[in-house]
Amino acid sequence: MQGNIFAHEYTITRNGAPVATISRRWFRFRDLYGVEVMAGEDHAFVLAVTAAIDTIVAKGNRGRNRGRGR
């Protein structure tokens, strides 16, 4: 994986070749993902990895915000 998972801008790679590019943007009070899966790759797997990474990052952010009055 290359990029910044905490900024939700990263590329999933296999043997140095891109498998998918993930980008998350805010749009009208909601966040949306753009996920580009390369031809011949497993779409369901890429979406599962993206969801898992988002969950891990969200849990980490909640832990960091504790004690800050939020």
Steps between C-alpha positions, in 0.01 A plus 500: 500500500623848415368838604338634814223287649428766764429753223304230314718537191684179418572232242481128566783321320606143433861430406545873440212525252184699587190294575273788604507871581287629786404861567253635756345845468244697699188588307206681662555384858575144391815327394516305178760258373636479152639152441662417169569129462739396226381261229505135602510569875251379760258787562343346812842447658607858433176637647540277808858623552385862458220453757738329745758779472230764550377323814852475644574867429165612647561302820846651529365851452235448770772393744710807425207737547429375853604747763485796263153606607332352193 
